[in-house]
Amino acid sequence: MDHLVLTIIAADKPGLVERIAHTIAAHGGNWLESRMAHMAGQFAGILRVSVPAQNRQELVGALEDLSTHGIRVLVGEGSSGQASASKPIVMTLVGNDRAGIVREITALLSGQGVNLERLSTDVRPAPMSGDLLFSAEALLQVPSTLSLEALQASLETLADDLMVELRNDE
């Protein structure tokens, strides 16, 4: 079995996911996992599929042909590489929004050897003041040698108003 990682983007409309699922199934593929979202009228998704090696090229061609329906598919190779010694951690952050906050957070995480596996962000008005609040929730793979206390202290140096919570995802 080959494993493929697909990135999909299209104008959102009913039947879109069914068309993709049908294409995968018609070529003997198995839909293993996915993350999908609707944003500003667009559908975006990333998914992992397995497919018998002999059907791989036909499936890739059929996925690329979905462009005739306005569905753009980028095909990448799946990896089964061994992960280094790390622990899964859920991080939640809330603070005043400002330009560059995601860059600052991700640079700090990367500098500590932390891998960002999933990230969801939002900006909303604060309940009382109406100022914009940035919030994020992320799944991290933190090196076993890095203490959560040290990571939290590092993140909190980014801004006085930044509230950080780190918890085990096990």
mmCIF file with all atom_site columns, N, CA and C in Angstrom, residues 49-73:
data_model
loop_
_atom_site.group_PDB
_atom_site.id
_atom_site.type_symbol
_atom_site.label_atom_id
_atom_site.label_alt_id
_atom_site.label_comp_id
_atom_site.label_asym_id
_atom_site.label_entity_id
_atom_site.label_seq_id
_atom_site.pdbx_PDB_ins_code
_atom_site.Cartn_x
_atom_site.Cartn_y
_atom_site.Cartn_z
_atom_site.occupancy
_atom_site.B_iso_or_equiv
_atom_site.pdbx_formal_charge
_atom_site.auth_seq_id
_atom_site.auth_comp_id
_atom_site.auth_asym_id
_atom_site.auth_atom_id
_atom_site.pdbx_PDB_model_num
ATOM 1  N N  . VAL A 1 49 ? -4.630  9.166  2.521   1.00 0.00 ? 49 VAL A N  1
ATOM 2  C CA . VAL A 1 49 ? -5.283  7.983  1.957   1.00 0.00 ? 49 VAL A CA 1
ATOM 3  C C  . VAL A 1 49 ? -4.246  6.899  1.714   1.00 0.00 ? 49 VAL A C  1
ATOM 4  N N  . SER A 1 50 ? -4.722  5.660  1.738   1.00 0.00 ? 50 SER A N  1
ATOM 5  C CA . SER A 1 50 ? -3.877  4.545  1.306   1.00 0.00 ? 50 SER A CA 1
ATOM 6  C C  . SER A 1 50 ? -4.464  4.035  0.005   1.00 0.00 ? 50 SER A C  1
ATOM 7  N N  . VAL A 1 51 ? -3.605  3.520  -0.841  1.00 0.00 ? 51 VAL A N  1
ATOM 8  C CA . VAL A 1 51 ? -4.041  3.007  -2.141  1.00 0.00 ? 51 VAL A CA 1
ATOM 9  C C  . VAL A 1 51 ? -3.089  1.869  -2.537  1.00 0.00 ? 51 VAL A C  1
ATOM 10 N N  . PRO A 1 52 ? -3.635  0.788  -3.116  1.00 0.00 ? 52 PRO A N  1
ATOM 11 C CA . PRO A 1 52 ? -2.743  -0.271 -3.607  1.00 0.00 ? 52 PRO A CA 1
ATOM 12 C C  . PRO A 1 52 ? -1.738  0.321  -4.601  1.00 0.00 ? 52 PRO A C  1
ATOM 13 N N  . ALA A 1 53 ? -0.499  -0.114 -4.507  1.00 0.00 ? 53 ALA A N  1
ATOM 14 C CA . ALA A 1 53 ? 0.568   0.442  -5.349  1.00 0.00 ? 53 ALA A CA 1
ATOM 15 C C  . ALA A 1 53 ? 0.204   0.415  -6.829  1.00 0.00 ? 53 ALA A C  1
ATOM 16 N N  . GLN A 1 54 ? -0.469  -0.646 -7.279  1.00 0.00 ? 54 GLN A N  1
ATOM 17 C CA . GLN A 1 54 ? -0.809  -0.742 -8.702  1.00 0.00 ? 54 GLN A CA 1
ATOM 18 C C  . GLN A 1 54 ? -1.883  0.268  -9.122  1.00 0.00 ? 54 GLN A C  1
ATOM 19 N N  . ASN A 1 55 ? -2.614  0.850  -8.185  1.00 0.00 ? 55 ASN A N  1
ATOM 20 C CA . ASN A 1 55 ? -3.663  1.836  -8.506  1.00 0.00 ? 55 ASN A CA 1
ATOM 21 C C  . ASN A 1 55 ? -3.213  3.276  -8.282  1.00 0.00 ? 55 ASN A C  1
ATOM 22 N N  . ARG A 1 56 ? -2.019  3.450  -7.771  1.00 0.00 ? 56 ARG A N  1
ATOM 23 C CA . ARG A 1 56 ? -1.555  4.775  -7.377  1.00 0.00 ? 56 ARG A CA 1
ATOM 24 C C  . ARG A 1 56 ? -1.625  5.790  -8.512  1.00 0.00 ? 56 ARG A C  1
ATOM 25 N N  . GLN A 1 57 ? -1.023  5.483  -9.638  1.00 0.00 ? 57 GLN A N  1
ATOM 26 C CA . GLN A 1 57 ? -0.964  6.445  -10.748 1.00 0.00 ? 57 GLN A CA 1
ATOM 27 C C  . GLN A 1 57 ? -2.353  6.795  -11.269 1.00 0.00 ? 57 GLN A C  1
ATOM 28 N N  . GLU A 1 58 ? -3.235  5.799  -11.366 1.00 0.00 ? 58 GLU A N  1
ATOM 29 C CA . GLU A 1 58 ? -4.599  6.067  -11.825 1.00 0.00 ? 58 GLU A CA 1
ATOM 30 C C  . GLU A 1 58 ? -5.335  6.983  -10.847 1.00 0.00 ? 58 GLU A C  1
ATOM 31 N N  . LEU A 1 59 ? -5.157  6.742  -9.547  1.00 0.00 ? 59 LEU A N  1
ATOM 32 C CA . LEU A 1 59 ? -5.801  7.596  -8.550  1.00 0.00 ? 59 LEU A CA 1
ATOM 33 C C  . LEU A 1 59 ? -5.263  9.018  -8.629  1.00 0.00 ? 59 LEU A C  1
ATOM 34 N N  . VAL A 1 60 ? -3.958  9.166  -8.724  1.00 0.00 ? 60 VAL A N  1
ATOM 35 C CA . VAL A 1 60 ? -3.368  10.510 -8.824  1.00 0.00 ? 60 VAL A CA 1
ATOM 36 C C  . VAL A 1 60 ? -3.915  11.230 -10.055 1.00 0.00 ? 60 VAL A C  1
ATOM 37 N N  . GLY A 1 61 ? -3.991  10.548 -11.181 1.00 0.00 ? 61 GLY A N  1
ATOM 38 C CA . GLY A 1 61 ? -4.538  11.154 -12.395 1.00 0.00 ? 61 GLY A CA 1
ATOM 39 C C  . GLY A 1 61 ? -5.993  11.565 -12.224 1.00 0.00 ? 61 GLY A C  1
ATOM 40 N N  . ALA A 1 62 ? -6.795  10.701 -11.596 1.00 0.00 ? 62 ALA A N  1
ATOM 41 C CA . ALA A 1 62 ? -8.212  11.016 -11.377 1.00 0.00 ? 62 ALA A CA 1
ATOM 42 C C  . ALA A 1 62 ? -8.373  12.204 -10.430 1.00 0.00 ? 62 ALA A C  1
ATOM 43 N N  . LEU A 1 63 ? -7.522  12.277 -9.410  1.00 0.00 ? 63 LEU A N  1
ATOM 44 C CA . LEU A 1 63 ? -7.584  13.419 -8.488  1.00 0.00 ? 63 LEU A CA 1
ATOM 45 C C  . LEU A 1 63 ? -7.203  14.715 -9.205  1.00 0.00 ? 63 LEU A C  1
ATOM 46 N N  . GLU A 1 64 ? -6.193  14.650 -10.049 1.00 0.00 ? 64 GLU A N  1
ATOM 47 C CA . GLU A 1 64 ? -5.796  15.836 -10.816 1.00 0.00 ? 64 GLU A CA 1
ATOM 48 C C  . GLU A 1 64 ? -6.899  16.244 -11.785 1.00 0.00 ? 64 GLU A C  1
ATOM 49 N N  . ASP A 1 65 ? -7.643  15.277 -12.328 1.00 0.00 ? 65 ASP A N  1
ATOM 50 C CA . ASP A 1 65 ? -8.745  15.575 -13.247 1.00 0.00 ? 65 ASP A CA 1
ATOM 51 C C  . ASP A 1 65 ? -9.914  16.270 -12.558 1.00 0.00 ? 65 ASP A C  1
ATOM 52 N N  . LEU A 1 66 ? -9.962  16.243 -11.228 1.00 0.00 ? 66 LEU A N  1
ATOM 53 C CA . LEU A 1 66 ? -11.022 16.955 -10.515 1.00 0.00 ? 66 LEU A CA 1
ATOM 54 C C  . LEU A 1 66 ? -10.960 18.463 -10.752 1.00 0.00 ? 66 LEU A C  1
ATOM 55 N N  . SER A 1 67 ? -9.852  18.933 -11.298 1.00 0.00 ? 67 SER A N  1
ATOM 56 C CA . SER A 1 67 ? -9.734  20.367 -11.607 1.00 0.00 ? 67 SER A CA 1
ATOM 57 C C  . SER A 1 67 ? -10.808 20.803 -12.609 1.00 0.00 ? 67 SER A C  1
ATOM 58 N N  . THR A 1 68 ? -11.313 19.880 -13.418 1.00 0.00 ? 68 THR A N  1
ATOM 59 C CA . THR A 1 68 ? -12.394 20.224 -14.353 1.00 0.00 ? 68 THR A CA 1
ATOM 60 C C  . THR A 1 68 ? -13.688 20.556 -13.609 1.00 0.00 ? 68 THR A C  1
ATOM 61 N N  . HIS A 1 69 ? -13.755 20.196 -12.326 1.00 0.00 ? 69 HIS A N  1
ATOM 62 C CA . HIS A 1 69 ? -14.898 20.515 -11.473 1.00 0.00 ? 69 HIS A CA 1
ATOM 63 C C  . HIS A 1 69 ? -14.558 21.643 -10.497 1.00 0.00 ? 69 HIS A C  1
ATOM 64 N N  . GLY A 1 70 ? -13.429 22.314 -10.721 1.00 0.00 ? 70 GLY A N  1
ATOM 65 C CA . GLY A 1 70 ? -13.026 23.414 -9.849  1.00 0.00 ? 70 GLY A CA 1
ATOM 66 C C  . GLY A 1 70 ? -12.379 22.974 -8.552  1.00 0.00 ? 70 GLY A C  1
ATOM 67 N N  . ILE A 1 71 ? -11.953 21.721 -8.485  1.00 0.00 ? 71 ILE A N  1
ATOM 68 C CA . ILE A 1 71 ? -11.332 21.182 -7.269  1.00 0.00 ? 71 ILE A CA 1
ATOM 69 C C  . ILE A 1 71 ? -9.830  21.031 -7.525  1.00 0.00 ? 71 ILE A C  1
ATOM 70 N N  . ARG A 1 72 ? -9.035  21.800 -6.808  1.00 0.00 ? 72 ARG A N  1
ATOM 71 C CA . ARG A 1 72 ? -7.583  21.699 -6.949  1.00 0.00 ? 72 ARG A CA 1
ATOM 72 C C  . ARG A 1 72 ? -7.045  20.731 -5.910  1.00 0.00 ? 72 ARG A C  1
ATOM 73 N N  . VAL A 1 73 ? -6.264  19.753 -6.373  1.00 0.00 ? 73 VAL A N  1
ATOM 74 C CA . VAL A 1 73 ? -5.706  18.733 -5.490  1.00 0.00 ? 73 VAL A CA 1
ATOM 75 C C  . VAL A 1 73 ? -4.194  18.718 -5.663  1.00 0.00 ? 73 VAL A C  1
#
